[in-house]
PDB file of C-alpha atoms in Angstrom:
ATOM      1  CA  UNK A   1      -9.414   2.494   9.133  1.00 93.00           C
ATOM      2  CA  UNK A   2      -6.491   0.666   9.926  1.00 97.00           C
ATOM      3  CA  UNK A   3      -3.514   1.138   7.510  1.00 98.00           C
ATOM      4  CA  UNK A   4       0.020  -0.234   7.042  1.00 98.00           C
ATOM      5  CA  UNK A   5       2.312   2.407   5.314  1.00 98.00           C
ATOM      6  CA  UNK A   6       5.259   0.204   4.140  1.00 98.00           C
ATOM      7  CA  UNK A   7       7.473   2.414   2.979  1.00 98.00           C
ATOM      8  CA  UNK A   8      11.389   3.122   3.382  1.00 97.00           C
ATOM      9  CA  UNK A   9      11.640   7.430   3.403  1.00 97.00           C
ATOM     10  CA  UNK A  10      10.818   8.527   7.219  1.00 97.00           C
ATOM     11  CA  UNK A  11       9.163  12.355   5.256  1.00 96.00           C
ATOM     12  CA  UNK A  12       7.177  10.165   2.934  1.00 97.00           C
ATOM     13  CA  UNK A  13       5.935   8.142   6.193  1.00 97.00           C
ATOM     14  CA  UNK A  14       5.013  11.544   7.694  1.00 97.00           C
ATOM     15  CA  UNK A  15       2.946  13.231   4.458  1.00 97.00           C
ATOM     16  CA  UNK A  16       1.074  10.029   3.980  1.00 98.00           C
ATOM     17  CA  UNK A  17       0.195   9.684   7.766  1.00 98.00           C
ATOM     18  CA  UNK A  18      -0.816  13.656   8.294  1.00 97.00           C
ATOM     19  CA  UNK A  19      -3.551  12.747   4.899  1.00 97.00           C
ATOM     20  CA  UNK A  20      -4.748   9.686   6.889  1.00 97.00           C
ATOM     21  CA  UNK A  21      -5.217  11.640   9.949  1.00 97.00           C
ATOM     22  CA  UNK A  22      -7.451  14.130   8.456  1.00 94.00           C
ATOM     23  CA  UNK A  23     -10.125  11.411   6.942  1.00 92.00           C
ATOM     24  CA  UNK A  24      -9.302   9.719  10.901  1.00 95.00           C
ATOM     25  CA  UNK A  25      -7.462   6.347   9.958  1.00 96.00           C
ATOM     26  CA  UNK A  26      -4.659   4.869  11.906  1.00 97.00           C
ATOM     27  CA  UNK A  27      -1.580   4.172   9.881  1.00 98.00           C
ATOM     28  CA  UNK A  28       1.073   1.553  11.047  1.00 98.00           C
ATOM     29  CA  UNK A  29       4.864   2.394   9.565  1.00 98.00           C
ATOM     30  CA  UNK A  30       6.871  -0.015   8.441  1.00 98.00           C
ATOM     31  CA  UNK A  31      10.376   1.059   7.105  1.00 97.00           C
ATOM     32  CA  UNK A  32      11.049  -1.963   4.732  1.00 98.00           C
ATOM     33  CA  UNK A  33       9.778  -4.693   3.284  1.00 98.00           C
ATOM     34  CA  UNK A  34      10.533  -6.635   5.687  1.00 98.00           C
ATOM     35  CA  UNK A  35       9.095  -5.210   8.473  1.00 98.00           C
ATOM     36  CA  UNK A  36       5.697  -4.996   7.588  1.00 98.00           C
ATOM     37  CA  UNK A  37       5.780  -8.521   6.494  1.00 98.00           C
ATOM     38  CA  UNK A  38       5.848  -9.588   9.699  1.00 98.00           C
ATOM     39  CA  UNK A  39       3.247  -6.877  11.253  1.00 98.00           C
ATOM     40  CA  UNK A  40       1.097  -8.293   8.649  1.00 98.00           C
ATOM     41  CA  UNK A  41       1.552 -11.763  10.490  1.00 97.00           C
ATOM     42  CA  UNK A  42       0.352 -10.067  13.637  1.00 97.00           C
ATOM     43  CA  UNK A  43      -1.869  -7.254  12.856  1.00 97.00           C
ATOM     44  CA  UNK A  44      -4.678  -6.652  10.699  1.00 97.00           C
ATOM     45  CA  UNK A  45      -5.115  -4.202   8.603  1.00 97.00           C
ATOM     46  CA  UNK A  46      -7.721  -2.551   6.430  1.00 96.00           C
ATOM     47  CA  UNK A  47      -5.753  -1.495   3.739  1.00 98.00           C
ATOM     48  CA  UNK A  48      -1.730  -1.689   2.689  1.00 98.00           C
ATOM     49  CA  UNK A  49      -0.122   1.156   0.982  1.00 98.00           C
ATOM     50  CA  UNK A  50       3.602   0.070  -0.144  1.00 98.00           C
ATOM     51  CA  UNK A  51       6.364   1.793  -2.275  1.00 98.00           C
ATOM     52  CA  UNK A  52       8.686  -0.582  -4.358  1.00 96.00           C
ATOM     53  CA  UNK A  53      12.077   1.009  -4.130  1.00 94.00           C
ATOM     54  CA  UNK A  54      13.064  -0.104  -0.818  1.00 95.00           C
ATOM     55  CA  UNK A  55      16.632  -1.666   0.097  1.00 93.00           C
ATOM     56  CA  UNK A  56      16.077  -5.202   1.179  1.00 95.00           C
ATOM     57  CA  UNK A  57      13.362  -6.751  -0.533  1.00 97.00           C
ATOM     58  CA  UNK A  58      11.351  -4.542  -3.035  1.00 97.00           C
ATOM     59  CA  UNK A  59       7.562  -3.559  -2.845  1.00 97.00           C
ATOM     60  CA  UNK A  60       6.232  -5.961  -6.477  1.00 97.00           C
ATOM     61  CA  UNK A  61       8.478  -8.944  -4.170  1.00 98.00           C
ATOM     62  CA  UNK A  62       6.752  -8.331  -0.803  1.00 98.00           C
ATOM     63  CA  UNK A  63       2.630  -7.959  -2.766  1.00 98.00           C
ATOM     64  CA  UNK A  64       3.582 -11.514  -4.379  1.00 98.00           C
ATOM     65  CA  UNK A  65       4.723 -12.781  -0.871  1.00 98.00           C
ATOM     66  CA  UNK A  66       1.565 -11.524   0.804  1.00 98.00           C
ATOM     67  CA  UNK A  67      -0.849 -12.468  -2.240  1.00 98.00           C
ATOM     68  CA  UNK A  68       0.711 -15.994  -1.794  1.00 98.00           C
ATOM     69  CA  UNK A  69      -0.350 -16.182   1.800  1.00 96.00           C
ATOM     70  CA  UNK A  70      -2.369 -18.863   2.552  1.00 92.00           C
ATOM     71  CA  UNK A  71      -4.955 -16.918   5.095  1.00 97.00           C
ATOM     72  CA  UNK A  72      -7.791 -14.441   4.489  1.00 95.00           C
ATOM     73  CA  UNK A  73      -4.799 -11.722   4.635  1.00 97.00           C
ATOM     74  CA  UNK A  74      -3.704 -12.857   1.613  1.00 97.00           C
ATOM     75  CA  UNK A  75      -6.820 -10.458   0.341  1.00 96.00           C
ATOM     76  CA  UNK A  76      -5.957  -7.406   2.113  1.00 97.00           C
ATOM     77  CA  UNK A  77      -6.347  -4.580  -0.483  1.00 97.00           C
ATOM     78  CA  UNK A  78      -3.042  -2.986  -1.689  1.00 98.00           C
ATOM     79  CA  UNK A  79      -1.872   0.208  -2.733  1.00 98.00           C
ATOM     80  CA  UNK A  80       1.276   0.989  -4.760  1.00 98.00           C
ATOM     81  CA  UNK A  81       3.149   4.601  -3.706  1.00 97.00           C
ATOM     82  CA  UNK A  82       6.463   5.583  -6.216  1.00 96.00           C
ATOM     83  CA  UNK A  83       8.084   7.608  -7.638  1.00 94.00           C
ATOM     84  CA  UNK A  84       9.276   4.620 -10.226  1.00 92.00           C
ATOM     85  CA  UNK A  85       7.911   6.022 -13.713  1.00 87.00           C
ATOM     86  CA  UNK A  86       8.938   3.205 -15.863  1.00 89.00           C
ATOM     87  CA  UNK A  87       6.455   2.422 -18.643  1.00 90.00           C
ATOM     88  CA  UNK A  88       5.759  -0.957 -17.972  1.00 94.00           C
ATOM     89  CA  UNK A  89       5.135  -0.357 -13.935  1.00 94.00           C
ATOM     90  CA  UNK A  90       1.083  -0.480 -13.140  1.00 95.00           C
ATOM     91  CA  UNK A  91       1.203  -3.286 -15.460  1.00 97.00           C
ATOM     92  CA  UNK A  92       3.785  -5.133 -13.221  1.00 96.00           C
ATOM     93  CA  UNK A  93       2.539  -3.759 -10.225  1.00 97.00           C
ATOM     94  CA  UNK A  94      -1.429  -4.967 -11.110  1.00 97.00           C
ATOM     95  CA  UNK A  95       0.083  -8.378 -11.842  1.00 97.00           C
ATOM     96  CA  UNK A  96       1.497  -8.801  -8.669  1.00 97.00           C
ATOM     97  CA  UNK A  97      -1.705  -8.615  -6.914  1.00 98.00           C
ATOM     98  CA  UNK A  98      -1.509  -4.239  -6.535  1.00 98.00           C
ATOM     99  CA  UNK A  99      -4.750  -2.496  -6.371  1.00 97.00           C
ATOM    100  CA  UNK A 100      -4.229   0.176  -7.499  1.00 97.00           C
ATOM    101  CA  UNK A 101      -1.192   2.670  -8.081  1.00 97.00           C
ATOM    102  CA  UNK A 102      -0.258   5.728  -7.659  1.00 97.00           C
ATOM    103  CA  UNK A 103       2.582   8.126  -7.958  1.00 95.00           C
ATOM    104  CA  UNK A 104       4.884  10.353  -6.046  1.00 95.00           C
ATOM    105  CA  UNK A 105       4.321  13.090  -4.989  1.00 95.00           C
ATOM    106  CA  UNK A 106       0.743  11.562  -4.409  1.00 95.00           C
ATOM    107  CA  UNK A 107      -1.667  13.965  -3.278  1.00 96.00           C
ATOM    108  CA  UNK A 108      -3.871  13.416  -0.699  1.00 96.00           C
ATOM    109  CA  UNK A 109      -7.512  13.361  -3.196  1.00 96.00           C
ATOM    110  CA  UNK A 110      -5.927  10.761  -5.482  1.00 97.00           C
ATOM    111  CA  UNK A 111      -5.452   8.636  -2.571  1.00 97.00           C
ATOM    112  CA  UNK A 112      -8.381   8.744  -1.120  1.00 97.00           C
ATOM    113  CA  UNK A 113     -10.057   8.305  -4.524  1.00 97.00           C
ATOM    114  CA  UNK A 114      -7.979   5.101  -4.629  1.00 97.00           C
ATOM    115  CA  UNK A 115      -9.019   4.408  -1.348  1.00 96.00           C
ATOM    116  CA  UNK A 116     -12.682   4.694  -2.018  1.00 95.00           C
ATOM    117  CA  UNK A 117     -12.777   2.846  -5.216  1.00 93.00           C
ATOM    118  CA  UNK A 118     -11.317  -0.427  -3.891  1.00 94.00           C
ATOM    119  CA  UNK A 119     -13.610  -0.265  -0.578  1.00 89.00           C
ATOM    120  CA  UNK A 120     -16.149   0.453  -2.781  1.00 89.00           C
ATOM    121  CA  UNK A 121     -15.646  -3.243  -4.593  1.00 73.00           C
ATOM    122  CA  UNK A 122     -17.318  -6.250  -3.514  1.00 59.00           C
ATOM    123  CA  UNK A 123     -15.437  -9.534  -2.586  1.00 58.00           C
ATOM    124  CA  UNK A 124     -15.350 -10.071  -7.061  1.00 57.00           C
ATOM    125  CA  UNK A 125     -13.835  -6.540  -7.635  1.00 55.00           C
ATOM    126  CA  UNK A 126     -17.145  -4.931  -8.964  1.00 51.00           C
ATOM    127  CA  UNK A 127     -18.129  -1.557  -7.777  1.00 49.00           C
ATOM    128  CA  UNK A 128     -20.908  -1.701  -5.407  1.00 46.00           C
ATOM    129  CA  UNK A 129     -23.318   1.172  -6.191  1.00 45.00           C
TER     130      UNK A 129
END
């Protein structure tokens, strides 16, 4: 599995990379949303992990850009990983097109559970099996 993590904090990227290494996944990094969108233009990813609070474009806006693409990459699964605890945050992320929302500090089992739920869905969002 090839994952792109769009996150401005180097330590957060390192922690998640170590988690994904355990699962045998590869992770590429983008320090901000603009870099992440450029990486998505030139590479194929099985999943995106996106922080919300970054300099420049925020994560919700980045998700909206991804979902508005006119190609197959618009459907790439997206998990938000955030420290933001606003009351309506989960709903705003899902409305923007995120598939899952996790809160920092994210535990490895929570990340893997979220990834598994997404991967177990069919094209209509129904869990298979």
